[in-house]
Amino acid sequence: MEVVIVPDAKAGGELIAEAMARLLRRKPDALLGVATGSTPLPIYQALTAKARSGAVDTSRARIAQLDEYVGLPADHPESYRSVLRREVLEPLGLGMEAFMGPDGTAEDIPEACEAYDKALAEAGGVDLQLLGIGTDGHIGFNEPCSSLASRTRIKTLTQQTRIDNARFFGGDIEQVPHHVITQGIGTILEARHLVLLATGEGKADAVAATVEGPVAAVCPASALQLHPHATVVVDESAASKLKHADYFRHTYDNKPDWQGI
Ligand SMILES: N[C@@H]1[C@@H](O)[C@H](O)[C@@H](COP(=O)(O)O)O[C@@H]1O
């Protein structure tokens, strides 16, 4: 696992957007797995700026969704499909034909979950998967004690996650669905490159458990330790509880020129 400590969220966004741009230059139709939440927004802004300045052509990029609320109409402003259309697809000039995601409105949710895993595989797999992290260490919506081998499936949100996400629903926790579809941890681990961004002090405990704790279902993000190409980008606050922070700085400062994230 590579850990990169950046001064702030903007620098993290820029670093990751550059890695995505490099991938798209090499593979213009790369399948980019994208995450929601506030943390990845600086990545999308930086990538959009690169696309608009002509530094990268995103016109053939394909976008895959990580997770979705169950029961919110697809056109609800806070369905993750709507959020991604607003924050990623439209700014990059992509239409919904470039998008794939699980159907949170399906009558048969288990079937929709299976169909999504199949669709990801048929699309050739995710090239680069962006991840945020919940305060409890969740990735996607894989709450603590999710199987590290799990596939895309329905999950029940913890009360803490519903509290954390109420801010997107006018602060009203009653509006936050209880159920979600999320790529499983096993599904996420199939992406070729995992890039997790965490910013702010509120994520410091989860980051320490992810990077320096044991691989354990109680901290789903710790599964990144099992992946051959996982990058964790953290700002100084999110890095504040890492015992090996100096080593991570030293490693990054001395990395060979040819090695991007
Ligand atoms: N399902 C999403 C996660 O993918 C995201 O990582 C997390 C953290 O969000 P934020 O980045 O806003 O803290 O929120 C939600 O639970």
mmCIF file of N, CA and C in Angstrom, residues 49-111:
data_model
loop_
_atom_site.group_PDB
_atom_site.id
_atom_site.type_symbol
_atom_site.label_atom_id
_atom_site.label_comp_id
_atom_site.label_asym_id
_atom_site.label_seq_id
_atom_site.Cartn_x
_atom_site.Cartn_y
_atom_site.Cartn_z
ATOM 1 N N ALA A 49 -11.039 20.447 -14.809
ATOM 2 C CA ALA A 49 -10.159 21.537 -15.261
ATOM 3 C C ALA A 49 -9.169 21.012 -16.302
ATOM 4 N N LYS A 50 -8.653 19.826 -16.076
ATOM 5 C CA LYS A 50 -7.702 19.241 -17.044
ATOM 6 C C LYS A 50 -8.397 18.969 -18.379
ATOM 7 N N ALA A 51 -9.626 18.470 -18.309
ATOM 8 C CA ALA A 51 -10.360 18.171 -19.546
ATOM 9 C C ALA A 51 -10.637 19.468 -20.309
ATOM 10 N N ARG A 52 -11.035 20.515 -19.573
ATOM 11 C CA ARG A 52 -11.385 21.779 -20.236
ATOM 12 C C ARG A 52 -10.162 22.479 -20.832
ATOM 13 N N SER A 53 -8.993 22.254 -20.193
ATOM 14 C CA SER A 53 -7.786 22.920 -20.717
ATOM 15 C C SER A 53 -7.152 22.095 -21.842
ATOM 16 N N GLY A 54 -7.696 20.921 -22.102
ATOM 17 C CA GLY A 54 -7.152 20.077 -23.168
ATOM 18 C C GLY A 54 -5.997 19.202 -22.700
ATOM 19 N N ALA A 55 -5.721 19.203 -21.395
ATOM 20 C CA ALA A 55 -4.608 18.381 -20.884
ATOM 21 C C ALA A 55 -4.942 16.894 -20.951
ATOM 22 N N VAL A 56 -6.225 16.571 -20.998
ATOM 23 C CA VAL A 56 -6.631 15.163 -21.137
ATOM 24 C C VAL A 56 -7.977 15.118 -21.855
ATOM 25 N N ASP A 57 -8.148 14.065 -22.637
ATOM 26 C CA ASP A 57 -9.415 13.878 -23.346
ATOM 27 C C ASP A 57 -10.240 12.860 -22.562
ATOM 28 N N THR A 58 -11.356 13.315 -22.001
ATOM 29 C CA THR A 58 -12.183 12.402 -21.198
ATOM 30 C C THR A 58 -13.399 11.901 -21.988
ATOM 31 N N SER A 59 -13.445 12.225 -23.286
ATOM 32 C CA SER A 59 -14.686 11.972 -24.041
ATOM 33 C C SER A 59 -15.025 10.489 -24.187
ATOM 34 N N ARG A 60 -14.024 9.626 -24.025
ATOM 35 C CA ARG A 60 -14.316 8.187 -24.166
ATOM 36 C C ARG A 60 -14.298 7.456 -22.818
ATOM 37 N N ALA A 61 -14.108 8.221 -21.742
ATOM 38 C CA ALA A 61 -14.060 7.592 -20.408
ATOM 39 C C ALA A 61 -15.400 6.952 -20.092
ATOM 40 N N ARG A 62 -15.349 5.885 -19.314
ATOM 41 C CA ARG A 62 -16.584 5.246 -18.842
ATOM 42 C C ARG A 62 -16.587 5.342 -17.312
ATOM 43 N N ILE A 63 -17.763 5.494 -16.755
ATOM 44 C CA ILE A 63 -17.898 5.782 -15.330
ATOM 45 C C ILE A 63 -18.726 4.692 -14.659
ATOM 46 N N ALA A 64 -18.229 4.144 -13.567
ATOM 47 C CA ALA A 64 -18.968 3.103 -12.836
ATOM 48 C C ALA A 64 -19.226 3.564 -11.404
ATOM 49 N N GLN A 65 -20.429 3.288 -10.957
ATOM 50 C CA GLN A 65 -20.887 3.736 -9.639
ATOM 51 C C GLN A 65 -20.486 2.709 -8.570
ATOM 52 N N LEU A 66 -20.219 3.221 -7.384
ATOM 53 C CA LEU A 66 -19.773 2.363 -6.283
ATOM 54 C C LEU A 66 -20.945 1.845 -5.459
ATOM 55 N N ASP A 67 -21.896 2.726 -5.203
ATOM 56 C CA ASP A 67 -22.991 2.343 -4.306
ATOM 57 C C ASP A 67 -24.203 3.228 -4.565
ATOM 58 N N GLU A 68 -25.328 2.848 -4.001
ATOM 59 C CA GLU A 68 -26.574 3.574 -4.270
ATOM 60 C C GLU A 68 -27.560 3.349 -3.134
ATOM 61 N N TYR A 69 -28.370 4.334 -2.872
ATOM 62 C CA TYR A 69 -29.471 4.157 -1.918
ATOM 63 C C TYR A 69 -30.542 3.274 -2.544
ATOM 64 N N VAL A 70 -31.188 2.496 -1.714
ATOM 65 C CA VAL A 70 -32.324 1.693 -2.185
ATOM 66 C C VAL A 70 -33.599 2.492 -1.941
ATOM 67 N N GLY A 71 -34.416 2.572 -2.984
ATOM 68 C CA GLY A 71 -35.750 3.152 -2.827
ATOM 69 C C GLY A 71 -35.852 4.620 -3.193
ATOM 70 N N LEU A 72 -34.717 5.318 -3.372
ATOM 71 C CA LEU A 72 -34.824 6.710 -3.821
ATOM 72 C C LEU A 72 -35.056 6.680 -5.324
ATOM 73 N N PRO A 73 -36.031 7.431 -5.821
ATOM 74 C CA PRO A 73 -36.206 7.468 -7.277
ATOM 75 C C PRO A 73 -34.893 7.895 -7.943
ATOM 76 N N ALA A 74 -34.600 7.347 -9.117
ATOM 77 C CA ALA A 74 -33.318 7.642 -9.780
ATOM 78 C C ALA A 74 -33.121 9.148 -9.977
ATOM 79 N N ASP A 75 -34.227 9.900 -10.156
ATOM 80 C CA ASP A 75 -34.069 11.338 -10.394
ATOM 81 C C ASP A 75 -34.121 12.165 -9.094
ATOM 82 N N HIS A 76 -34.152 11.483 -7.935
ATOM 83 C CA HIS A 76 -34.067 12.208 -6.658
ATOM 84 C C HIS A 76 -32.698 12.905 -6.622
ATOM 85 N N PRO A 77 -32.653 14.177 -6.208
ATOM 86 C CA PRO A 77 -31.360 14.885 -6.268
ATOM 87 C C PRO A 77 -30.251 14.238 -5.457
ATOM 88 N N GLU A 78 -30.612 13.441 -4.435
ATOM 89 C CA GLU A 78 -29.569 12.810 -3.622
ATOM 90 C C GLU A 78 -29.355 11.335 -3.946
ATOM 91 N N SER A 79 -30.045 10.806 -4.974
ATOM 92 C CA SER A 79 -29.665 9.450 -5.396
ATOM 93 C C SER A 79 -28.231 9.584 -5.895
ATOM 94 N N TYR A 80 -27.428 8.577 -5.678
ATOM 95 C CA TYR A 80 -26.022 8.708 -6.075
ATOM 96 C C TYR A 80 -25.882 8.823 -7.589
ATOM 97 N N ARG A 81 -26.850 8.258 -8.295
ATOM 98 C CA ARG A 81 -26.842 8.401 -9.761
ATOM 99 C C ARG A 81 -26.965 9.892 -10.136
ATOM 100 N N SER A 82 -27.892 10.600 -9.463
ATOM 101 C CA SER A 82 -28.058 12.036 -9.744
ATOM 102 C C SER A 82 -26.809 12.806 -9.335
ATOM 103 N N VAL A 83 -26.259 12.447 -8.161
ATOM 104 C CA VAL A 83 -25.074 13.155 -7.676
ATOM 105 C C VAL A 83 -23.925 12.985 -8.675
ATOM 106 N N LEU A 84 -23.754 11.778 -9.167
ATOM 107 C CA LEU A 84 -22.635 11.529 -10.090
ATOM 108 C C LEU A 84 -22.874 12.191 -11.442
ATOM 109 N N ARG A 85 -24.146 12.255 -11.847
ATOM 110 C CA ARG A 85 -24.439 12.947 -13.112
ATOM 111 C C ARG A 85 -24.033 14.415 -12.987
ATOM 112 N N ARG A 86 -24.394 14.994 -11.821
ATOM 113 C CA ARG A 86 -24.127 16.404 -11.555
ATOM 114 C C ARG A 86 -22.638 16.706 -11.361
ATOM 115 N N GLU A 87 -21.973 15.853 -10.570
ATOM 116 C CA GLU A 87 -20.597 16.167 -10.149
ATOM 117 C C GLU A 87 -19.527 15.621 -11.092
ATOM 118 N N VAL A 88 -19.862 14.562 -11.840
ATOM 119 C CA VAL A 88 -18.824 13.913 -12.654
ATOM 120 C C VAL A 88 -19.180 13.949 -14.146
ATOM 121 N N LEU A 89 -20.317 13.366 -14.502
ATOM 122 C CA LEU A 89 -20.611 13.186 -15.932
ATOM 123 C C LEU A 89 -20.793 14.529 -16.652
ATOM 124 N N GLU A 90 -21.685 15.359 -16.120
ATOM 125 C CA GLU A 90 -21.946 16.629 -16.824
ATOM 126 C C GLU A 90 -20.696 17.503 -16.924
ATOM 127 N N PRO A 91 -19.947 17.702 -15.821
ATOM 128 C CA PRO A 91 -18.738 18.525 -15.950
ATOM 129 C C PRO A 91 -17.740 17.971 -16.966
ATOM 130 N N LEU A 92 -17.694 16.630 -17.095
ATOM 131 C CA LEU A 92 -16.750 16.040 -18.048
ATOM 132 C C LEU A 92 -17.349 15.943 -19.448
ATOM 133 N N GLY A 93 -18.578 16.395 -19.600
ATOM 134 C CA GLY A 93 -19.219 16.361 -20.915
ATOM 135 C C GLY A 93 -19.642 14.953 -21.326
ATOM 136 N N LEU A 94 -19.892 14.093 -20.342
ATOM 137 C CA LEU A 94 -20.286 12.711 -20.659
ATOM 138 C C LEU A 94 -21.790 12.535 -20.481
ATOM 139 N N GLY A 95 -22.384 11.710 -21.340
ATOM 140 C CA GLY A 95 -23.804 11.388 -21.223
ATOM 141 C C GLY A 95 -23.991 10.113 -20.418
ATOM 142 N N MET A 96 -25.250 9.787 -20.153
ATOM 143 C CA MET A 96 -25.532 8.609 -19.329
ATOM 144 C C MET A 96 -25.150 7.299 -20.026
ATOM 145 N N GLU A 97 -24.885 7.342 -21.336
ATOM 146 C CA GLU A 97 -24.465 6.106 -22.013
ATOM 147 C C GLU A 97 -23.052 5.700 -21.549
ATOM 148 N N ALA A 98 -22.327 6.650 -20.956
ATOM 149 C CA ALA A 98 -20.979 6.339 -20.462
ATOM 150 C C ALA A 98 -21.026 5.802 -19.031
ATOM 151 N N PHE A 99 -22.238 5.667 -18.496
ATOM 152 C CA PHE A 99 -22.396 5.400 -17.060
ATOM 153 C C PHE A 99 -22.953 4.013 -16.795
ATOM 154 N N MET A 100 -22.463 3.375 -15.761
ATOM 155 C CA MET A 100 -23.099 2.137 -15.295
ATOM 156 C C MET A 100 -23.218 2.155 -13.771
ATOM 157 N N GLY A 101 -24.344 1.636 -13.292
ATOM 158 C CA GLY A 101 -24.558 1.636 -11.847
ATOM 159 C C GLY A 101 -25.638 0.643 -11.485
ATOM 160 N N PRO A 102 -25.733 0.287 -10.215
ATOM 161 C CA PRO A 102 -26.776 -0.647 -9.783
ATOM 162 C C PRO A 102 -28.131 0.058 -9.723
ATOM 163 N N ASP A 103 -29.185 -0.695 -9.901
ATOM 164 C CA ASP A 103 -30.530 -0.119 -9.912
ATOM 165 C C ASP A 103 -31.146 -0.190 -8.518
ATOM 166 N N GLY A 104 -31.116 0.930 -7.824
ATOM 167 C CA GLY A 104 -31.645 0.990 -6.457
ATOM 168 C C GLY A 104 -33.159 1.008 -6.403
ATOM 169 N N THR A 105 -33.788 1.047 -7.574
ATOM 170 C CA THR A 105 -35.255 1.061 -7.600
ATOM 171 C C THR A 105 -35.812 -0.286 -8.067
ATOM 172 N N ALA A 106 -34.928 -1.245 -8.312
ATOM 173 C CA ALA A 106 -35.376 -2.534 -8.863
ATOM 174 C C ALA A 106 -36.341 -3.237 -7.907
ATOM 175 N N GLU A 107 -37.267 -3.992 -8.478
ATOM 176 C CA GLU A 107 -38.178 -4.765 -7.644
ATOM 177 C C GLU A 107 -37.430 -5.930 -7.008
ATOM 178 N N ASP A 108 -36.538 -6.509 -7.796
ATOM 179 C CA ASP A 108 -35.745 -7.640 -7.310
ATOM 180 C C ASP A 108 -34.312 -7.146 -7.046
ATOM 181 N N ILE A 109 -34.067 -6.718 -5.820
ATOM 182 C CA ILE A 109 -32.763 -6.103 -5.498
ATOM 183 C C ILE A 109 -31.617 -7.126 -5.611
ATOM 184 N N PRO A 110 -31.754 -8.339 -5.066
ATOM 185 C CA PRO A 110 -30.648 -9.290 -5.218
ATOM 186 C C PRO A 110 -30.279 -9.530 -6.681
ATOM 187 N N GLU A 111 -31.282 -9.560 -7.538
ATOM 188 C CA GLU A 111 -31.005 -9.762 -8.965
ATOM 189 C C GLU A 111 -30.276 -8.543 -9.543
#
